[in-house]
Amino acid sequence: MHIHQSFGLKGKVALVTGGGRGLGEHIAKAFAEAGAEVVVCSHKLDNCQQIATELEEMGVRNLALECDVSKAGRHQQDSGGSDQTVWYYRYLSEQ
């Protein structure tokens, strides 16, 4: 049995905080390889956009968002509020 049969993420959306570099980048790519659509979040939007471009080249639907989860309330300011963030996830799931 191939690992993708046991742990496939096709039809799922993965939210990866710290996905703009390092371990988070590798996790985002691993989720993508497992079939997930990926939302890449980090406090540096440029890093997220770079990873999003790489995911796009892999044929993976994705979204790059600036979000600093280390500061309470900051994600709402960065992403336009939790309602907008939920809308992004729903948008990816329905496309």
PDB file of N, CA and C in Angstrom:
ATOM      1  N   MET A   1       0.841  -1.179   0.000  1.00  0.00           N
ATOM      2  CA  MET A   1       0.000   0.000   0.000  1.00  0.00           C
ATOM      3  C   MET A   1       0.889   1.246   0.000  1.00  0.00           C
ATOM      4  N   HIS A   2       0.599   2.158  -0.902  1.00  0.00           N
ATOM      5  CA  HIS A   2       1.345   3.409  -0.997  1.00  0.00           C
ATOM      6  C   HIS A   2       0.894   4.358   0.112  1.00  0.00           C
ATOM      7  N   ILE A   3       1.771   5.189   0.590  1.00  0.00           N
ATOM      8  CA  ILE A   3       1.456   6.095   1.700  1.00  0.00           C
ATOM      9  C   ILE A   3       0.308   7.042   1.368  1.00  0.00           C
ATOM     10  N   HIS A   4       0.165   7.403   0.083  1.00  0.00           N
ATOM     11  CA  HIS A   4      -0.919   8.301  -0.308  1.00  0.00           C
ATOM     12  C   HIS A   4      -2.285   7.639  -0.152  1.00  0.00           C
ATOM     13  N   GLN A   5      -2.337   6.324  -0.191  1.00  0.00           N
ATOM     14  CA  GLN A   5      -3.604   5.634   0.027  1.00  0.00           C
ATOM     15  C   GLN A   5      -4.027   5.731   1.486  1.00  0.00           C
ATOM     16  N   SER A   6      -3.062   5.750   2.389  1.00  0.00           N
ATOM     17  CA  SER A   6      -3.376   5.849   3.813  1.00  0.00           C
ATOM     18  C   SER A   6      -3.534   7.283   4.292  1.00  0.00           C
ATOM     19  N   PHE A   7      -2.759   8.172   3.711  1.00  0.00           N
ATOM     20  CA  PHE A   7      -2.711   9.537   4.216  1.00  0.00           C
ATOM     21  C   PHE A   7      -3.027  10.575   3.140  1.00  0.00           C
ATOM     22  N   GLY A   8      -3.765  10.225   2.128  1.00  0.00           N
ATOM     23  CA  GLY A   8      -4.101  11.153   1.064  1.00  0.00           C
ATOM     24  C   GLY A   8      -4.939  12.322   1.570  1.00  0.00           C
ATOM     25  N   LEU A   9      -4.690  13.496   1.039  1.00  0.00           N
ATOM     26  CA  LEU A   9      -5.408  14.703   1.456  1.00  0.00           C
ATOM     27  C   LEU A   9      -6.195  15.334   0.308  1.00  0.00           C
ATOM     28  N   LYS A  10      -6.462  14.564  -0.735  1.00  0.00           N
ATOM     29  CA  LYS A  10      -7.217  15.086  -1.869  1.00  0.00           C
ATOM     30  C   LYS A  10      -8.578  15.584  -1.389  1.00  0.00           C
ATOM     31  N   GLY A  11      -8.939  16.795  -1.837  1.00  0.00           N
ATOM     32  CA  GLY A  11     -10.208  17.385  -1.438  1.00  0.00           C
ATOM     33  C   GLY A  11     -10.156  18.135  -0.122  1.00  0.00           C
ATOM     34  N   LYS A  12      -8.982  18.207   0.489  1.00  0.00           N
ATOM     35  CA  LYS A  12      -8.810  18.918   1.763  1.00  0.00           C
ATOM     36  C   LYS A  12      -8.022  20.201   1.528  1.00  0.00           C
ATOM     37  N   VAL A  13      -8.188  21.146   2.445  1.00  0.00           N
ATOM     38  CA  VAL A  13      -7.410  22.384   2.424  1.00  0.00           C
ATOM     39  C   VAL A  13      -6.551  22.410   3.679  1.00  0.00           C
ATOM     40  N   ALA A  14      -5.247  22.558   3.491  1.00  0.00           N
ATOM     41  CA  ALA A  14      -4.311  22.614   4.617  1.00  0.00           C
ATOM     42  C   ALA A  14      -3.896  24.063   4.858  1.00  0.00           C
ATOM     43  N   LEU A  15      -3.992  24.496   6.086  1.00  0.00           N
ATOM     44  CA  LEU A  15      -3.534  25.817   6.501  1.00  0.00           C
ATOM     45  C   LEU A  15      -2.200  25.634   7.202  1.00  0.00           C
ATOM     46  N   VAL A  16      -1.137  26.218   6.646  1.00  0.00           N
ATOM     47  CA  VAL A  16       0.200  26.052   7.213  1.00  0.00           C
ATOM     48  C   VAL A  16       0.696  27.411   7.695  1.00  0.00           C
ATOM     49  N   THR A  17       0.731  27.569   9.025  1.00  0.00           N
ATOM     50  CA  THR A  17       1.300  28.790   9.587  1.00  0.00           C
ATOM     51  C   THR A  17       2.815  28.641   9.596  1.00  0.00           C
ATOM     52  N   GLY A  18       3.517  29.722   9.345  1.00  0.00           N
ATOM     53  CA  GLY A  18       4.970  29.654   9.233  1.00  0.00           C
ATOM     54  C   GLY A  18       5.398  28.966   7.950  1.00  0.00           C
ATOM     55  N   GLY A  19       4.496  28.962   6.956  1.00  0.00           N
ATOM     56  CA  GLY A  19       4.750  28.241   5.714  1.00  0.00           C
ATOM     57  C   GLY A  19       5.650  28.953   4.732  1.00  0.00           C
ATOM     58  N   GLY A  20       6.142  30.109   5.086  1.00  0.00           N
ATOM     59  CA  GLY A  20       6.947  30.901   4.163  1.00  0.00           C
ATOM     60  C   GLY A  20       8.405  30.489   4.055  1.00  0.00           C
ATOM     61  N   ARG A  21       8.862  29.625   4.977  1.00  0.00           N
ATOM     62  CA  ARG A  21      10.264  29.189   4.923  1.00  0.00           C
ATOM     63  C   ARG A  21      10.480  28.031   5.889  1.00  0.00           C
ATOM     64  N   GLY A  22      11.628  27.433   5.797  1.00  0.00           N
ATOM     65  CA  GLY A  22      12.046  26.402   6.743  1.00  0.00           C
ATOM     66  C   GLY A  22      11.111  25.212   6.808  1.00  0.00           C
ATOM     67  N   LEU A  23      10.867  24.745   8.031  1.00  0.00           N
ATOM     68  CA  LEU A  23      10.037  23.573   8.253  1.00  0.00           C
ATOM     69  C   LEU A  23       8.620  23.774   7.709  1.00  0.00           C
ATOM     70  N   GLY A  24       8.056  24.960   7.912  1.00  0.00           N
ATOM     71  CA  GLY A  24       6.711  25.248   7.409  1.00  0.00           C
ATOM     72  C   GLY A  24       6.626  25.124   5.899  1.00  0.00           C
ATOM     73  N   GLU A  25       7.665  25.569   5.202  1.00  0.00           N
ATOM     74  CA  GLU A  25       7.718  25.437   3.740  1.00  0.00           C
ATOM     75  C   GLU A  25       7.668  23.958   3.344  1.00  0.00           C
ATOM     76  N   HIS A  26       8.445  23.146   4.024  1.00  0.00           N
ATOM     77  CA  HIS A  26       8.485  21.720   3.709  1.00  0.00           C
ATOM     78  C   HIS A  26       7.156  21.040   4.038  1.00  0.00           C
ATOM     79  N   ILE A  27       6.522  21.468   5.111  1.00  0.00           N
ATOM     80  CA  ILE A  27       5.218  20.917   5.470  1.00  0.00           C
ATOM     81  C   ILE A  27       4.186  21.293   4.417  1.00  0.00           C
ATOM     82  N   ALA A  28       4.204  22.545   3.968  1.00  0.00           N
ATOM     83  CA  ALA A  28       3.270  22.986   2.931  1.00  0.00           C
ATOM     84  C   ALA A  28       3.435  22.152   1.666  1.00  0.00           C
ATOM     85  N   LYS A  29       4.663  21.901   1.278  1.00  0.00           N
ATOM     86  CA  LYS A  29       4.927  21.110   0.077  1.00  0.00           C
ATOM     87  C   LYS A  29       4.530  19.650   0.273  1.00  0.00           C
ATOM     88  N   ALA A  30       4.723  19.126   1.476  1.00  0.00           N
ATOM     89  CA  ALA A  30       4.327  17.745   1.757  1.00  0.00           C
ATOM     90  C   ALA A  30       2.804  17.599   1.692  1.00  0.00           C
ATOM     91  N   PHE A  31       2.079  18.556   2.250  1.00  0.00           N
ATOM     92  CA  PHE A  31       0.623  18.521   2.157  1.00  0.00           C
ATOM     93  C   PHE A  31       0.187  18.586   0.696  1.00  0.00           C
ATOM     94  N   ALA A  32       0.865  19.433  -0.077  1.00  0.00           N
ATOM     95  CA  ALA A  32       0.546  19.563  -1.497  1.00  0.00           C
ATOM     96  C   ALA A  32       0.780  18.241  -2.224  1.00  0.00           C
ATOM     97  N   GLU A  33       1.887  17.598  -1.938  1.00  0.00           N
ATOM     98  CA  GLU A  33       2.201  16.313  -2.571  1.00  0.00           C
ATOM     99  C   GLU A  33       1.193  15.237  -2.177  1.00  0.00           C
ATOM    100  N   ALA A  34       0.594  15.382  -0.985  1.00  0.00           N
ATOM    101  CA  ALA A  34      -0.409  14.427  -0.527  1.00  0.00           C
ATOM    102  C   ALA A  34      -1.796  14.737  -1.104  1.00  0.00           C
ATOM    103  N   GLY A  35      -1.889  15.808  -1.896  1.00  0.00           N
ATOM    104  CA  GLY A  35      -3.136  16.113  -2.587  1.00  0.00           C
ATOM    105  C   GLY A  35      -3.936  17.274  -2.055  1.00  0.00           C
ATOM    106  N   ALA A  36      -3.475  17.925  -0.989  1.00  0.00           N
ATOM    107  CA  ALA A  36      -4.228  19.036  -0.412  1.00  0.00           C
ATOM    108  C   ALA A  36      -4.019  20.323  -1.203  1.00  0.00           C
ATOM    109  N   GLU A  37      -5.015  21.188  -1.124  1.00  0.00           N
ATOM    110  CA  GLU A  37      -4.844  22.575  -1.530  1.00  0.00           C
ATOM    111  C   GLU A  37      -4.258  23.264  -0.301  1.00  0.00           C
ATOM    112  N   VAL A  38      -3.408  24.267  -0.494  1.00  0.00           N
ATOM    113  CA  VAL A  38      -2.636  24.779   0.629  1.00  0.00           C
ATOM    114  C   VAL A  38      -2.789  26.291   0.783  1.00  0.00           C
ATOM    115  N   VAL A  39      -3.071  26.714   2.021  1.00  0.00           N
ATOM    116  CA  VAL A  39      -3.040  28.122   2.397  1.00  0.00           C
ATOM    117  C   VAL A  39      -1.733  28.325   3.150  1.00  0.00           C
ATOM    118  N   VAL A  40      -0.851  29.149   2.602  1.00  0.00           N
ATOM    119  CA  VAL A  40       0.463  29.403   3.196  1.00  0.00           C
ATOM    120  C   VAL A  40       0.394  30.727   3.945  1.00  0.00           C
ATOM    121  N   CYS A  41       0.632  30.685   5.253  1.00  0.00           N
ATOM    122  CA  CYS A  41       0.566  31.883   6.096  1.00  0.00           C
ATOM    123  C   CYS A  41       1.907  32.130   6.765  1.00  0.00           C
ATOM    124  N   SER A  42       2.260  33.398   6.853  1.00  0.00           N
ATOM    125  CA  SER A  42       3.478  33.807   7.549  1.00  0.00           C
ATOM    126  C   SER A  42       3.402  35.309   7.781  1.00  0.00           C
ATOM    127  N   HIS A  43       4.246  35.798   8.672  1.00  0.00           N
ATOM    128  CA  HIS A  43       4.244  37.245   8.904  1.00  0.00           C
ATOM    129  C   HIS A  43       4.929  38.001   7.771  1.00  0.00           C
ATOM    130  N   LYS A  44       5.584  37.289   6.858  1.00  0.00           N
ATOM    131  CA  LYS A  44       6.213  37.921   5.696  1.00  0.00           C
ATOM    132  C   LYS A  44       5.512  37.431   4.425  1.00  0.00           C
ATOM    133  N   LEU A  45       4.684  38.289   3.862  1.00  0.00           N
ATOM    134  CA  LEU A  45       3.891  37.922   2.696  1.00  0.00           C
ATOM    135  C   LEU A  45       4.766  37.544   1.509  1.00  0.00           C
ATOM    136  N   ASP A  46       5.897  38.218   1.333  1.00  0.00           N
ATOM    137  CA  ASP A  46       6.784  37.899   0.204  1.00  0.00           C
ATOM    138  C   ASP A  46       7.207  36.433   0.230  1.00  0.00           C
ATOM    139  N   ASN A  47       7.550  35.933   1.401  1.00  0.00           N
ATOM    140  CA  ASN A  47       7.935  34.521   1.528  1.00  0.00           C
ATOM    141  C   ASN A  47       6.772  33.601   1.152  1.00  0.00           C
ATOM    142  N   CYS A  48       5.580  33.942   1.613  1.00  0.00           N
ATOM    143  CA  CYS A  48       4.396  33.129   1.299  1.00  0.00           C
ATOM    144  C   CYS A  48       4.141  33.107  -0.202  1.00  0.00           C
ATOM    145  N   GLN A  49       4.285  34.260  -0.836  1.00  0.00           N
ATOM    146  CA  GLN A  49       4.036  34.340  -2.272  1.00  0.00           C
ATOM    147  C   GLN A  49       5.055  33.526  -3.055  1.00  0.00           C
ATOM    148  N   GLN A  50       6.271  33.485  -2.588  1.00  0.00           N
ATOM    149  CA  GLN A  50       7.300  32.672  -3.249  1.00  0.00           C
ATOM    150  C   GLN A  50       6.939  31.192  -3.175  1.00  0.00           C
ATOM    151  N   ILE A  51       6.515  30.734  -2.007  1.00  0.00           N
ATOM    152  CA  ILE A  51       6.125  29.334  -1.853  1.00  0.00           C
ATOM    153  C   ILE A  51       4.859  29.056  -2.670  1.00  0.00           C
ATOM    154  N   ALA A  52       3.931  30.014  -2.685  1.00  0.00           N
ATOM    155  CA  ALA A  52       2.708  29.850  -3.473  1.00  0.00           C
ATOM    156  C   ALA A  52       3.029  29.682  -4.954  1.00  0.00           C
ATOM    157  N   THR A  53       4.011  30.412  -5.439  1.00  0.00           N
ATOM    158  CA  THR A  53       4.434  30.277  -6.840  1.00  0.00           C
ATOM    159  C   THR A  53       4.978  28.879  -7.095  1.00  0.00           C
ATOM    160  N   GLU A  54       5.771  28.367  -6.174  1.00  0.00           N
ATOM    161  CA  GLU A  54       6.313  27.016  -6.324  1.00  0.00           C
ATOM    162  C   GLU A  54       5.195  25.974  -6.300  1.00  0.00           C
ATOM    163  N   LEU A  55       4.205  26.163  -5.430  1.00  0.00           N
ATOM    164  CA  LEU A  55       3.077  25.238  -5.375  1.00  0.00           C
ATOM    165  C   LEU A  55       2.265  25.302  -6.666  1.00  0.00           C
ATOM    166  N   GLU A  56       2.106  26.507  -7.183  1.00  0.00           N
ATOM    167  CA  GLU A  56       1.383  26.684  -8.447  1.00  0.00           C
ATOM    168  C   GLU A  56       2.085  25.925  -9.571  1.00  0.00           C
ATOM    169  N   GLU A  57       3.413  25.979  -9.590  1.00  0.00           N
ATOM    170  CA  GLU A  57       4.193  25.271 -10.599  1.00  0.00           C
ATOM    171  C   GLU A  57       4.027  23.756 -10.471  1.00  0.00           C
ATOM    172  N   MET A  58       3.687  23.294  -9.259  1.00  0.00           N
ATOM    173  CA  MET A  58       3.426  21.877  -9.023  1.00  0.00           C
ATOM    174  C   MET A  58       1.990  21.504  -9.408  1.00  0.00           C
ATOM    175  N   GLY A  59       1.208  22.517  -9.797  1.00  0.00           N
ATOM    176  CA  GLY A  59      -0.186  22.279 -10.149  1.00  0.00           C
ATOM    177  C   GLY A  59      -1.116  22.267  -8.957  1.00  0.00           C
ATOM    178  N   VAL A  60      -0.686  22.857  -7.849  1.00  0.00           N
ATOM    179  CA  VAL A  60      -1.457  22.849  -6.608  1.00  0.00           C
ATOM    180  C   VAL A  60      -2.146  24.197  -6.420  1.00  0.00           C
ATOM    181  N   ARG A  61      -3.449  24.140  -6.178  1.00  0.00           N
ATOM    182  CA  ARG A  61      -4.179  25.375  -5.866  1.00  0.00           C
ATOM    183  C   ARG A  61      -3.764  25.828  -4.480  1.00  0.00           C
ATOM    184  N   ASN A  62      -3.560  27.139  -4.340  1.00  0.00           N
ATOM    185  CA  ASN A  62      -3.027  27.647  -3.085  1.00  0.00           C
ATOM    186  C   ASN A  62      -3.426  29.087  -2.871  1.00  0.00           C
ATOM    187  N   LEU A  63      -3.099  29.577  -1.704  1.00  0.00           N
ATOM    188  CA  LEU A  63      -3.355  30.957  -1.330  1.00  0.00           C
ATOM    189  C   LEU A  63      -2.252  31.394  -0.373  1.00  0.00           C
ATOM    190  N   ALA A  64      -1.687  32.570  -0.597  1.00  0.00           N
ATOM    191  CA  ALA A  64      -0.669  33.137   0.294  1.00  0.00           C
ATOM    192  C   ALA A  64      -1.310  34.247   1.118  1.00  0.00           C
ATOM    193  N   LEU A  65      -1.139  34.177   2.436  1.00  0.00           N
ATOM    194  CA  LEU A  65      -1.695  35.191   3.331  1.00  0.00           C
ATOM    195  C   LEU A  65      -0.644  35.656   4.328  1.00  0.00           C
ATOM    196  N   GLU A  66      -0.658  36.960   4.589  1.00  0.00           N
ATOM    197  CA  GLU A  66       0.179  37.496   5.666  1.00  0.00           C
ATOM    198  C   GLU A  66      -0.591  37.331   6.965  1.00  0.00           C
ATOM    199  N   CYS A  67       0.030  36.664   7.925  1.00  0.00           N
ATOM    200  CA  CYS A  67      -0.645  36.395   9.188  1.00  0.00           C
ATOM    201  C   CYS A  67       0.392  36.072  10.252  1.00  0.00           C
ATOM    202  N   ASP A  68       0.382  36.820  11.341  1.00  0.00           N
ATOM    203  CA  ASP A  68       1.298  36.563  12.449  1.00  0.00           C
ATOM    204  C   ASP A  68       0.492  35.992  13.604  1.00  0.00           C
ATOM    205  N   VAL A  69       0.499  34.665  13.746  1.00  0.00           N
ATOM    206  CA  VAL A  69      -0.312  34.022  14.781  1.00  0.00           C
ATOM    207  C   VAL A  69       0.315  34.125  16.169  1.00  0.00           C
ATOM    208  N   SER A  70       1.518  34.690  16.254  1.00  0.00           N
ATOM    209  CA  SER A  70       2.158  34.816  17.562  1.00  0.00           C
ATOM    210  C   SER A  70       1.607  35.986  18.363  1.00  0.00           C
ATOM    211  N   LYS A  71       0.813  36.845  17.723  1.00  0.00           N
ATOM    212  CA  LYS A  71       0.252  38.004  18.401  1.00  0.00           C
ATOM    213  C   LYS A  71      -1.266  37.935  18.356  1.00  0.00           C
ATOM    214  N   ALA A  72      -1.889  37.879  19.503  1.00  0.00           N
ATOM    215  CA  ALA A  72      -3.342  37.767  19.587  1.00  0.00           C
ATOM    216  C   ALA A  72      -4.019  38.901  18.823  1.00  0.00           C
ATOM    217  N   GLY A  73      -5.002  38.544  18.004  1.00  0.00           N
ATOM    218  CA  GLY A  73      -5.758  39.546  17.260  1.00  0.00           C
ATOM    219  C   GLY A  73      -5.081  40.015  15.995  1.00  0.00           C
ATOM    220  N   ARG A  74      -3.807  39.738  15.838  1.00  0.00           N
ATOM    221  CA  ARG A  74      -3.062  40.228  14.677  1.00  0.00           C
ATOM    222  C   ARG A  74      -3.581  39.618  13.381  1.00  0.00           C
ATOM    223  N   HIS A  75      -3.962  38.329  13.426  1.00  0.00           N
ATOM    224  CA  HIS A  75      -4.441  37.676  12.206  1.00  0.00           C
ATOM    225  C   HIS A  75      -5.696  38.347  11.673  1.00  0.00           C
ATOM    226  N   GLN A  76      -6.535  38.865  12.554  1.00  0.00           N
ATOM    227  CA  GLN A  76      -7.743  39.535  12.095  1.00  0.00           C
ATOM    228  C   GLN A  76      -7.395  40.824  11.365  1.00  0.00           C
ATOM    229  N   GLN A  77      -6.420  41.546  11.867  1.00  0.00           N
ATOM    230  CA  GLN A  77      -5.999  42.784  11.222  1.00  0.00           C
ATOM    231  C   GLN A  77      -5.322  42.486   9.884  1.00  0.00           C
ATOM    232  N   ASP A  78      -4.452  41.492   9.861  1.00  0.00           N
ATOM    233  CA  ASP A  78      -3.694  41.182   8.651  1.00  0.00           C
ATOM    234  C   ASP A  78      -4.567  40.660   7.525  1.00  0.00           C
ATOM    235  N   SER A  79      -5.474  39.763   7.820  1.00  0.00           N
ATOM    236  CA  SER A  79      -6.216  39.084   6.765  1.00  0.00           C
ATOM    237  C   SER A  79      -7.583  39.701   6.510  1.00  0.00           C
ATOM    238  N   GLY A  80      -7.918  40.773   7.208  1.00  0.00           N
ATOM    239  CA  GLY A  80      -9.218  41.387   7.000  1.00  0.00           C
ATOM    240  C   GLY A  80     -10.292  40.817   7.907  1.00  0.00           C
ATOM    241  N   GLY A  81      -9.903  40.089   8.922  1.00  0.00           N
ATOM    242  CA  GLY A  81     -10.859  39.533   9.868  1.00  0.00           C
ATOM    243  C   GLY A  81     -11.106  38.067   9.636  1.00  0.00           C
ATOM    244  N   SER A  82     -11.597  37.432  10.677  1.00  0.00           N
ATOM    245  CA  SER A  82     -11.798  35.990  10.593  1.00  0.00           C
ATOM    246  C   SER A  82     -12.846  35.617   9.554  1.00  0.00           C
ATOM    247  N   ASP A  83     -13.869  36.447   9.343  1.00  0.00           N
ATOM    248  CA  ASP A  83     -14.877  36.139   8.336  1.00  0.00           C
ATOM    249  C   ASP A  83     -14.264  36.054   6.950  1.00  0.00           C
ATOM    250  N   GLN A  84     -13.363  36.982   6.640  1.00  0.00           N
ATOM    251  CA  GLN A  84     -12.710  36.967   5.331  1.00  0.00           C
ATOM    252  C   GLN A  84     -11.795  35.751   5.202  1.00  0.00           C
ATOM    253  N   THR A  85     -11.108  35.394   6.276  1.00  0.00           N
ATOM    254  CA  THR A  85     -10.224  34.235   6.234  1.00  0.00           C
ATOM    255  C   THR A  85     -11.028  32.959   5.984  1.00  0.00           C
ATOM    256  N   VAL A  86     -12.157  32.810   6.667  1.00  0.00           N
ATOM    257  CA  VAL A  86     -13.022  31.659   6.435  1.00  0.00           C
ATOM    258  C   VAL A  86     -13.506  31.658   4.996  1.00  0.00           C
ATOM    259  N   TRP A  87     -13.824  32.814   4.451  1.00  0.00           N
ATOM    260  CA  TRP A  87     -14.249  32.898   3.054  1.00  0.00           C
ATOM    261  C   TRP A  87     -13.161  32.368   2.128  1.00  0.00           C
ATOM    262  N   TYR A  88     -11.892  32.711   2.384  1.00  0.00           N
ATOM    263  CA  TYR A  88     -10.788  32.216   1.555  1.00  0.00           C
ATOM    264  C   TYR A  88     -10.748  30.694   1.572  1.00  0.00           C
ATOM    265  N   TYR A  89     -10.875  30.094   2.743  1.00  0.00           N
ATOM    266  CA  TYR A  89     -10.828  28.635   2.852  1.00  0.00           C
ATOM    267  C   TYR A  89     -12.001  28.012   2.092  1.00  0.00           C
ATOM    268  N   ARG A  90     -13.177  28.600   2.279  1.00  0.00           N
ATOM    269  CA  ARG A  90     -14.364  28.087   1.600  1.00  0.00           C
ATOM    270  C   ARG A  90     -14.188  28.220   0.087  1.00  0.00           C
ATOM    271  N   TYR A  91     -13.627  29.342  -0.363  1.00  0.00           N
ATOM    272  CA  TYR A  91     -13.392  29.548  -1.785  1.00  0.00           C
ATOM    273  C   TYR A  91     -12.494  28.456  -2.359  1.00  0.00           C
ATOM    274  N   LEU A  92     -11.402  28.156  -1.665  1.00  0.00           N
ATOM    275  CA  LEU A  92     -10.507  27.104  -2.142  1.00  0.00           C
ATOM    276  C   LEU A  92     -11.216  25.756  -2.170  1.00  0.00           C
ATOM    277  N   SER A  93     -12.010  25.476  -1.166  1.00  0.00           N
ATOM    278  CA  SER A  93     -12.675  24.181  -1.075  1.00  0.00           C
ATOM    279  C   SER A  93     -13.711  23.973  -2.165  1.00  0.00           C
ATOM    280  N   GLU A  94     -14.358  25.043  -2.588  1.00  0.00           N
ATOM    281  CA  GLU A  94     -15.443  24.922  -3.552  1.00  0.00           C
ATOM    282  C   GLU A  94     -14.992  25.012  -4.999  1.00  0.00           C
ATOM    283  N   GLN A  95     -13.781  25.420  -5.245  1.00  0.00           N
ATOM    284  CA  GLN A  95     -13.308  25.593  -6.629  1.00  0.00           C
ATOM    285  C   GLN A  95     -12.883  24.294  -7.248  1.00  0.00           C
TER     286      GLN A  95
END
